[in-house]
XYZ file of C-alpha atoms in Angstrom:
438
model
C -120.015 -62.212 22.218
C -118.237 -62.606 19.110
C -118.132 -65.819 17.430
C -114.934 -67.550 16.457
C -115.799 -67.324 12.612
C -115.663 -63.997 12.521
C -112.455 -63.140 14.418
C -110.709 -65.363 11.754
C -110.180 -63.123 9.076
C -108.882 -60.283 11.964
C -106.199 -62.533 12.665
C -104.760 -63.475 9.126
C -104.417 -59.331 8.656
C -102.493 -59.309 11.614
C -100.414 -62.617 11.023
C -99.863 -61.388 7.357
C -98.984 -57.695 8.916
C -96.269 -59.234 11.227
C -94.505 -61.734 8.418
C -94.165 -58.318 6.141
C -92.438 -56.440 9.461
C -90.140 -59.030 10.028
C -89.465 -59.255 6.543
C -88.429 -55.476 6.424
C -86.104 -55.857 9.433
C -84.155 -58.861 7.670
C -83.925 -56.676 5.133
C -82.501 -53.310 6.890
C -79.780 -55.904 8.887
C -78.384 -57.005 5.365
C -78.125 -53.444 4.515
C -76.077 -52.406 7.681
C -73.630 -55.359 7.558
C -72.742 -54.595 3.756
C -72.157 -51.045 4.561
C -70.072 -51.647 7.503
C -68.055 -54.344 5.490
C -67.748 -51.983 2.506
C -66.602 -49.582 4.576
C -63.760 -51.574 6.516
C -62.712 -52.737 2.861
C -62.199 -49.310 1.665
C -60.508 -47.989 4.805
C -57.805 -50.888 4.100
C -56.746 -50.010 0.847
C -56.699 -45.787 1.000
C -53.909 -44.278 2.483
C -55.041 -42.251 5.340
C -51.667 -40.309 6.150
C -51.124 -38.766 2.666
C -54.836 -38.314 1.040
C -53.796 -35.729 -1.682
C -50.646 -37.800 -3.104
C -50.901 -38.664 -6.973
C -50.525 -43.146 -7.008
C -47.326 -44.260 -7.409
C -45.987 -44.754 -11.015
C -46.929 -48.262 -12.890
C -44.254 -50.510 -12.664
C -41.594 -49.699 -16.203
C -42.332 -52.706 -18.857
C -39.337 -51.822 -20.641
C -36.013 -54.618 -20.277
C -33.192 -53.289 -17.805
C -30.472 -51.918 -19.130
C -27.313 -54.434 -20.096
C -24.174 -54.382 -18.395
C -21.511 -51.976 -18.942
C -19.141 -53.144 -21.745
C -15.617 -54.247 -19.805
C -12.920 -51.271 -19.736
C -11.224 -51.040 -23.416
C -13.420 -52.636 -25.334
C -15.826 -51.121 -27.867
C -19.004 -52.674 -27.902
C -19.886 -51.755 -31.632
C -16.921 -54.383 -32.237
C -18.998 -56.968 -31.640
C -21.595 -55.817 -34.027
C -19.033 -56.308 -36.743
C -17.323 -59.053 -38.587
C -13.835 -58.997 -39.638
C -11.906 -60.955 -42.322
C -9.107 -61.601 -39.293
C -8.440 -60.851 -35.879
C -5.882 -59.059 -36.257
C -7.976 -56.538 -38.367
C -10.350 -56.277 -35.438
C -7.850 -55.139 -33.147
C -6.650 -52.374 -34.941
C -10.343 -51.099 -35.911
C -10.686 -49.438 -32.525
C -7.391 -47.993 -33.204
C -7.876 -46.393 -36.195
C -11.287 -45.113 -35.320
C -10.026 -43.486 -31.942
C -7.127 -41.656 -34.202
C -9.935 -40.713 -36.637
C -11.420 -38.676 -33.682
C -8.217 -36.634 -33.328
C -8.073 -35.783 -36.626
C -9.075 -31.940 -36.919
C -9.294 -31.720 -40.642
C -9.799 -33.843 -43.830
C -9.894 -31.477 -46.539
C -9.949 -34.891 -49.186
C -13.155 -36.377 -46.823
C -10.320 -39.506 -46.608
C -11.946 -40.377 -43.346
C -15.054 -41.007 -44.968
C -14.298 -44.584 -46.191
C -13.079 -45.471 -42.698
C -16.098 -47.224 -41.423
C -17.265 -50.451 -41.401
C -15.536 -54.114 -40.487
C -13.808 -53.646 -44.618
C -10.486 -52.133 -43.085
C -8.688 -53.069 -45.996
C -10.710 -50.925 -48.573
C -10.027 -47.786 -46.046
C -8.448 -45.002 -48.407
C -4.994 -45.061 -47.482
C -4.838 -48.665 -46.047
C -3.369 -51.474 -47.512
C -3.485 -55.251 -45.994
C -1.287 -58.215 -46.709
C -0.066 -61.189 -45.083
C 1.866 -60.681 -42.137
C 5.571 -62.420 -42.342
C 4.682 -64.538 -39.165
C 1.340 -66.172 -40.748
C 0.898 -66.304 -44.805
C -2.714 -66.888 -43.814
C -3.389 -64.230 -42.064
C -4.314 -60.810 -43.188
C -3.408 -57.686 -41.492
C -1.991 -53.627 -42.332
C 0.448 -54.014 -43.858
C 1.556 -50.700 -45.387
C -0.332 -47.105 -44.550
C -0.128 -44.104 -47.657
C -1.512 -41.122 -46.638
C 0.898 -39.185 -48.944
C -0.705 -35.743 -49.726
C -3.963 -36.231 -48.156
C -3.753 -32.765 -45.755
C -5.157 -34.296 -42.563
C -4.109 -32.249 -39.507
C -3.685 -34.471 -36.178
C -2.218 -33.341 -33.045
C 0.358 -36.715 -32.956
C 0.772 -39.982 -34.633
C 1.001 -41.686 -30.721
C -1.511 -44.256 -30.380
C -1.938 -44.774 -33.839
C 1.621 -45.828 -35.559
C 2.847 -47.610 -32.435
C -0.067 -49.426 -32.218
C -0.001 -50.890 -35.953
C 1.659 -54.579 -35.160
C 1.865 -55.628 -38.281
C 3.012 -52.395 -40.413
C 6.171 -52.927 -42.841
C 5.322 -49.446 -44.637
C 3.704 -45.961 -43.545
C 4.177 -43.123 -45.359
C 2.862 -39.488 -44.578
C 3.921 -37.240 -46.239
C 2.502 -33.945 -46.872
C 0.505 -33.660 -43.794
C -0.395 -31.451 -40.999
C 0.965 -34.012 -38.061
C 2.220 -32.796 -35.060
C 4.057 -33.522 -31.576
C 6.768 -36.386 -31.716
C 7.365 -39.724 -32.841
C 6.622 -42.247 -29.827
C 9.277 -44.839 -27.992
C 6.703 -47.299 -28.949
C 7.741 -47.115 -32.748
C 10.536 -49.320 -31.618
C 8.846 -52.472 -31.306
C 7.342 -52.530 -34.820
C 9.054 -55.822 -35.885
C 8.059 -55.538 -39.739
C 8.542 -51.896 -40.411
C 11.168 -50.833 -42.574
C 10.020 -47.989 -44.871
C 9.139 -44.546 -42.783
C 8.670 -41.473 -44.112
C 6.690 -38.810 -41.940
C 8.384 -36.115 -44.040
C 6.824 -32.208 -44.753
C 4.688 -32.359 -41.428
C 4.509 -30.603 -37.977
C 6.613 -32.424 -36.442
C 8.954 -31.277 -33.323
C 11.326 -32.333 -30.535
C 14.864 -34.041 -30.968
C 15.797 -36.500 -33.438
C 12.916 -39.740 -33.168
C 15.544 -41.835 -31.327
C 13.227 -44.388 -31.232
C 14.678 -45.842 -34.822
C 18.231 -46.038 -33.552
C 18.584 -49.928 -33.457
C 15.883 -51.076 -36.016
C 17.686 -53.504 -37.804
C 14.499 -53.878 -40.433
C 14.420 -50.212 -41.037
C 16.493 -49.092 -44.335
C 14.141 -45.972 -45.278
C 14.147 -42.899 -43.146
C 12.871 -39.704 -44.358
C 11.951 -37.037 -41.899
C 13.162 -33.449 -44.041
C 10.962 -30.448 -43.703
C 9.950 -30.665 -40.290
C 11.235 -29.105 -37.030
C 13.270 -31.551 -35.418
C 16.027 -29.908 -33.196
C 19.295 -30.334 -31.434
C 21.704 -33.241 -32.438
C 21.926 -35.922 -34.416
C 23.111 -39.148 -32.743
C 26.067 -40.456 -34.407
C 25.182 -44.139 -34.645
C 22.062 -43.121 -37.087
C 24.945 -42.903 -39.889
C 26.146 -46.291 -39.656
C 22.620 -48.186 -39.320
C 22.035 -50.209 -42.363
C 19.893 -47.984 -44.094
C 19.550 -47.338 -47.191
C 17.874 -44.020 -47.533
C 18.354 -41.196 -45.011
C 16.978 -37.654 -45.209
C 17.052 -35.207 -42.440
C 17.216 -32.109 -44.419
C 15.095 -28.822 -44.104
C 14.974 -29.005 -40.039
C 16.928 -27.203 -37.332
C 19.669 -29.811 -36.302
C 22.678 -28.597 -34.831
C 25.891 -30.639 -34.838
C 29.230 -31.298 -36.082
C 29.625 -33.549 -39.401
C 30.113 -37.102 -37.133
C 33.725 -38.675 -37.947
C 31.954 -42.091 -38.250
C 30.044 -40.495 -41.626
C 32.707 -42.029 -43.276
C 32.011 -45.714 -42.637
C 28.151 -44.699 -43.446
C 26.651 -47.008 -45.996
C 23.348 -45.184 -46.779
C 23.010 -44.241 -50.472
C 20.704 -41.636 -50.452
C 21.694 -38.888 -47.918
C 20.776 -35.277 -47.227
C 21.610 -32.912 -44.808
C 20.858 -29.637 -46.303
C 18.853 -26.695 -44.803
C 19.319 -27.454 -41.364
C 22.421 -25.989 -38.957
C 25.301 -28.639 -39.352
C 28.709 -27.231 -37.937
C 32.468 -27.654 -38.040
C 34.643 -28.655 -41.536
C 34.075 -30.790 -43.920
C 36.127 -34.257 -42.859
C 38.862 -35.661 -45.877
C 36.706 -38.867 -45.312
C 34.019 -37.691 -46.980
C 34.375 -39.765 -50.008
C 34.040 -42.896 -48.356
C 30.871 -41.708 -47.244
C 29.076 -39.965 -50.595
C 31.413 -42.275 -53.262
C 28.490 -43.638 -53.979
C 26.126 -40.777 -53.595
C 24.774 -38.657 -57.353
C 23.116 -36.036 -55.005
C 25.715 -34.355 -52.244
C 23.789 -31.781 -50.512
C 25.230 -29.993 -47.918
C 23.881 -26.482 -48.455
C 22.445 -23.912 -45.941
C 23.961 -25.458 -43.032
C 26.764 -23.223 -41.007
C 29.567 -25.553 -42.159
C 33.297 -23.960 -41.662
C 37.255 -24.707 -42.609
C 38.260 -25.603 -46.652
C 37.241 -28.007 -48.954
C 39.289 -31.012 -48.764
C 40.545 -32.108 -52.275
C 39.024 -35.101 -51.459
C 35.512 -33.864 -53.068
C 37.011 -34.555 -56.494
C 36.998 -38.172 -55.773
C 33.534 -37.952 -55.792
C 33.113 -39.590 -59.159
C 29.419 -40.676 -59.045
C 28.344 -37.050 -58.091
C 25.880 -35.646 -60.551
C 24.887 -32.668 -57.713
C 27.661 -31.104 -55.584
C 26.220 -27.932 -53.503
C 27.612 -26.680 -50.341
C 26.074 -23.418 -50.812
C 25.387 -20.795 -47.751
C 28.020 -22.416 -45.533
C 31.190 -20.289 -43.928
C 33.742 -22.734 -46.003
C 36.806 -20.469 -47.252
C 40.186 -20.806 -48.815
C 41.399 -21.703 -52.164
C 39.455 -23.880 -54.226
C 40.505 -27.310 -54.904
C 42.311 -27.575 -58.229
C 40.729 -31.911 -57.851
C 37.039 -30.762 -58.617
C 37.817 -30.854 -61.905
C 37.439 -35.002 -61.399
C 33.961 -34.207 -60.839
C 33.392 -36.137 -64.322
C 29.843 -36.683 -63.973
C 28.639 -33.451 -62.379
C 26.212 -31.317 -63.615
C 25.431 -28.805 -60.541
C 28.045 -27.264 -58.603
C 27.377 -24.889 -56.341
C 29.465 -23.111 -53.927
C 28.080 -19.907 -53.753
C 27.308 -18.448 -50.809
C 30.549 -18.999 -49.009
C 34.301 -17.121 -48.108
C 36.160 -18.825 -51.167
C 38.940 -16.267 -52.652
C 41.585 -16.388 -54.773
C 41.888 -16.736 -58.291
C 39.418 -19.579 -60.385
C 41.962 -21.479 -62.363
C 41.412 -22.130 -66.128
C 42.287 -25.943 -65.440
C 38.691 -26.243 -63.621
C 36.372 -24.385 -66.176
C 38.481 -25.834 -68.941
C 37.874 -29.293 -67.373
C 34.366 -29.120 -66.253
C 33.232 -27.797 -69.425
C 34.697 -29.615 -71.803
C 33.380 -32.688 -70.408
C 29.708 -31.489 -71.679
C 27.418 -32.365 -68.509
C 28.154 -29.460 -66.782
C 25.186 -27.101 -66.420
C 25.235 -24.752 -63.447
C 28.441 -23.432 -61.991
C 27.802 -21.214 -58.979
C 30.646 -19.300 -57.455
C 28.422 -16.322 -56.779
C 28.998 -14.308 -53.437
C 32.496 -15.132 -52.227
C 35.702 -13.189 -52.466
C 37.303 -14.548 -55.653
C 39.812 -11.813 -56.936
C 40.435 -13.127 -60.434
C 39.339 -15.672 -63.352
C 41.309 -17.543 -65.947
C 40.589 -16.575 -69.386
C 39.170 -19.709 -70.511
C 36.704 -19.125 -67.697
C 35.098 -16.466 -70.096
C 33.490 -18.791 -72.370
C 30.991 -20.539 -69.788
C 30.169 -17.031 -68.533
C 29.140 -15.646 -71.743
C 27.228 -19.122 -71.962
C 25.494 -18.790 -69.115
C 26.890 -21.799 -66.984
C 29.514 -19.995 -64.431
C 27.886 -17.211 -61.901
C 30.786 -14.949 -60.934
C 28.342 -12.200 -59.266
C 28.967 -10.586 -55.755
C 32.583 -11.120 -56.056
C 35.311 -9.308 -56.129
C 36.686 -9.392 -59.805
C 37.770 -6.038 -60.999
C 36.278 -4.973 -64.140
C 33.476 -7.801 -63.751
C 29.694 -6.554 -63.274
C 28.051 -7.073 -60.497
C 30.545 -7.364 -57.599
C 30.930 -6.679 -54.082
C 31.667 -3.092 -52.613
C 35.295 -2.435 -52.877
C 35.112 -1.267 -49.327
C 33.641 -4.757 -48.166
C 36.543 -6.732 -50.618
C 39.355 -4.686 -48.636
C 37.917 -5.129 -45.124
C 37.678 -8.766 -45.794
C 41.133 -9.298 -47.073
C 42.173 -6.771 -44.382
C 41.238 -9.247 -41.688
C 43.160 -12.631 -40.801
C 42.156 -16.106 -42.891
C 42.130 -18.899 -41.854
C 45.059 -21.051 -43.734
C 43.935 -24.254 -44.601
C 45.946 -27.618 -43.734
C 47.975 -29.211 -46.656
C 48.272 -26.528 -49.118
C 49.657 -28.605 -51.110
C 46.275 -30.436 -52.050
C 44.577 -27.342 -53.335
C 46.358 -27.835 -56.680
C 46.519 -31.941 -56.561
C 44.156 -33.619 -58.891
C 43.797 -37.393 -58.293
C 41.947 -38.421 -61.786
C 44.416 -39.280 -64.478
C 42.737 -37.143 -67.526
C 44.019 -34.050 -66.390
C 47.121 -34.963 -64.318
C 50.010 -34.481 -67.190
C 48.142 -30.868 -67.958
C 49.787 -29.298 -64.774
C 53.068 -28.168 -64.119
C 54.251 -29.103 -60.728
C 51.749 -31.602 -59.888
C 51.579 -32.285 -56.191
C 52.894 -35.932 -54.855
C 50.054 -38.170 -54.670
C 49.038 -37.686 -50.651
């Protein structure tokens, strides 16, 4: 039998065998329970229904976007600073119309940026007449500068504080708005040798402010109201357009001094009263309209006239023996007209010798004859006797076309009588037979 000594080494192998074995097995349990809880922490955070999606996108770092700007206002406004408020409210005005304008052959729009309005080409700023401390637009020139726009709407009427705009020698188009109306300050308005169209801008009619209206080559239409001659302007020109109407009886209460009417289609006679209404007038221009009936003597009374010319009209008869009172004149024309009879000596006698007269036209009528003291302006170049009817004259009509004028009825003009009155004193005791003063 063994003794105990030498079993004791046998059993610290086997002791030490176990404690390495047990050892081992702690070991492969920590394993296993880290897998399994690796593996339940990745099966919470992939998405088993939709494997082969890309992630979603990060989160955007940039600032959301601000507000939208309230309705009719520019937000670039409030990037700017402006001398006044009232020059900030018509910034957005003047840059909308400077997106309708189709062409700027001067580059004039070019200066029109920035909060400066007042150094804009073609804008002007003072103090309004409501606040000396203010400063607004006061007066617009764009005379000459060739921009093409399809209207002035928007822009004018929208201008509170305008007193002058002038356009002149534009390409604007389409018609002056209602709106102009309630300019309070604006009395100077030209808009003349443009595009314009549609019937007269009634929209002035009532302006007490305005005394300078000029709105000639253009292509207003239809008539002219009545009431436009007796508003207190100053200034009114309305010729080179297409407006068709009689001569207005009030013209002769009119107190404009500047007026033209030529080159458009004015109708009916020439009223007596006419002198009230151009005494004061050096220019008379009534030409290339489709005027009718006689001259009234009452033309000679226009004293101040330095231009008389109702050329390319239908006026006929006799001419009045009183245009010789035409002291001052230095163009008369009446060419272009039905005038016959025989051109008295008294009027080339008279006219010439008072030494302004330049340029007498007579040229295409019907006149039949010509005093002999006529001759003397003809050969010096001042009286135009061509496309007449003078025999033995160069230059005259047909004498088929004389005969079937005179072959048709005339027209006899009232108060024959006046054709040989003169109401200026000069040449009064140099005719026989005077007339009675009417």
């Amino acid at each position: 039998m063994r003794s105990i000594s030498s079993l004791l080494p046998l059993s610290l192998i086997l002791l030490s065998s176990l404690l390495i074995l047990n050892t081992l097995a702690i070991n492969s349990l920590h394993e296993a329970q880290h897998l399994q809880s690796s593996r339940r922490s990745r099966g919470r955070t992939k998405s088993p229904k939709s494997p082969l999606l890309p992630p979603p996108p990060s989160p955007s770092l940039t600032s959301p976007p601000p507000p939208p700007s309230p309705a009719g206002r520019n937000p670039q406004i409030n990037l700017l600073t402006f001398a006044d408020a009232r020059l900030a409210t018509v910034y957005p005005v003047i840059q909308k119309f400077k997106s309708t304008i189709t062409s700027d052959p001067l580059n004039i729009t070019a200066s029109w940026v920035g909060s400066d309005i007042c150094t804009y080409r073609g804008f002007f700023c003072d103090s309004p007449p409501d606040n000396a401390s203010a400063t607004a637009v006061a007066s617009i020139d764009f005379n000459g500068f060739g921009l093409s726009a399809p209207s002035l709407d928007g822009f004018l009427d929208r201008l509170p504080d305008i007193a002058l705009f002038h356009a002149n020698s534009n390409f604007f188009a389409g018609t002056i708005s209602s709106a102009v109306a309630a300019l309070p300050y604006l009395y100077e308005l030209d808009i003349s040798n443009n595009l314009f169209t549609g019937p007269f801008p009634t929209a002035v009619l009532g302006m007490t402010g305005l005394t300078f209206l000029d709105i000639r080559f253009n292509s207003f239409s239809g008539a002219v109201p009545p009431q436009i001659f007796v508003q207190n302007l100053e200034a009114l020109f309305l010729n080179d357009n297409q407006f068709m109407t009689n001569l207005p009886p009030n013209l002769a209460n009119t107190r404009i001094l500047y007026l033209t009417l030529a080159n458009n289609k004015f109708t009916g006679s020439i009223p007596g009263s006419i002198f009230k209404a151009f005494v004061s007038l050096t220019e008379v221009l009534l030409l290339n309209n489709q005027l009718t009936g006689c001259l009234p003597y009452e033309v000679g009374m226009l004293n101040g006239a330095v231009v008389f010319d109702v050329g390319s009209n239908r006026l006929t008869g006799p001419i009045p023996w009183s245009l010789v009172c035409l002291e001052k004149v230095e163009q008369l024309n009446l060419g272009g007209n039905q005038f016959y009879g025989i051109l008295p000596d008294l009027l080339c006698s008279g006219l010439g010798g008072l030494g302004n007269l330049v340029n007498l036209t007579l040229s295409g009528n019907y006149f039949t004859g010509v005093g002999r003291l006529c001759m003397d302006l003809i050969m010096n170049g001042v009286l135009d006797l061509t496309g007449n009817c003078i025999p033995g004259f160069p230059f005259q009509r047909p004498v088929q076309e004389c005969a079937e004028f005179f072959a048709k009825p005339r027209m006899l003009c009232p108060r024959p009588w006046s054709y040989t009155y003169v109401p200026c004193t000069p040449f009064s005791g140099l005719i026989h037979g005077l007339a009675p003063t009417p």
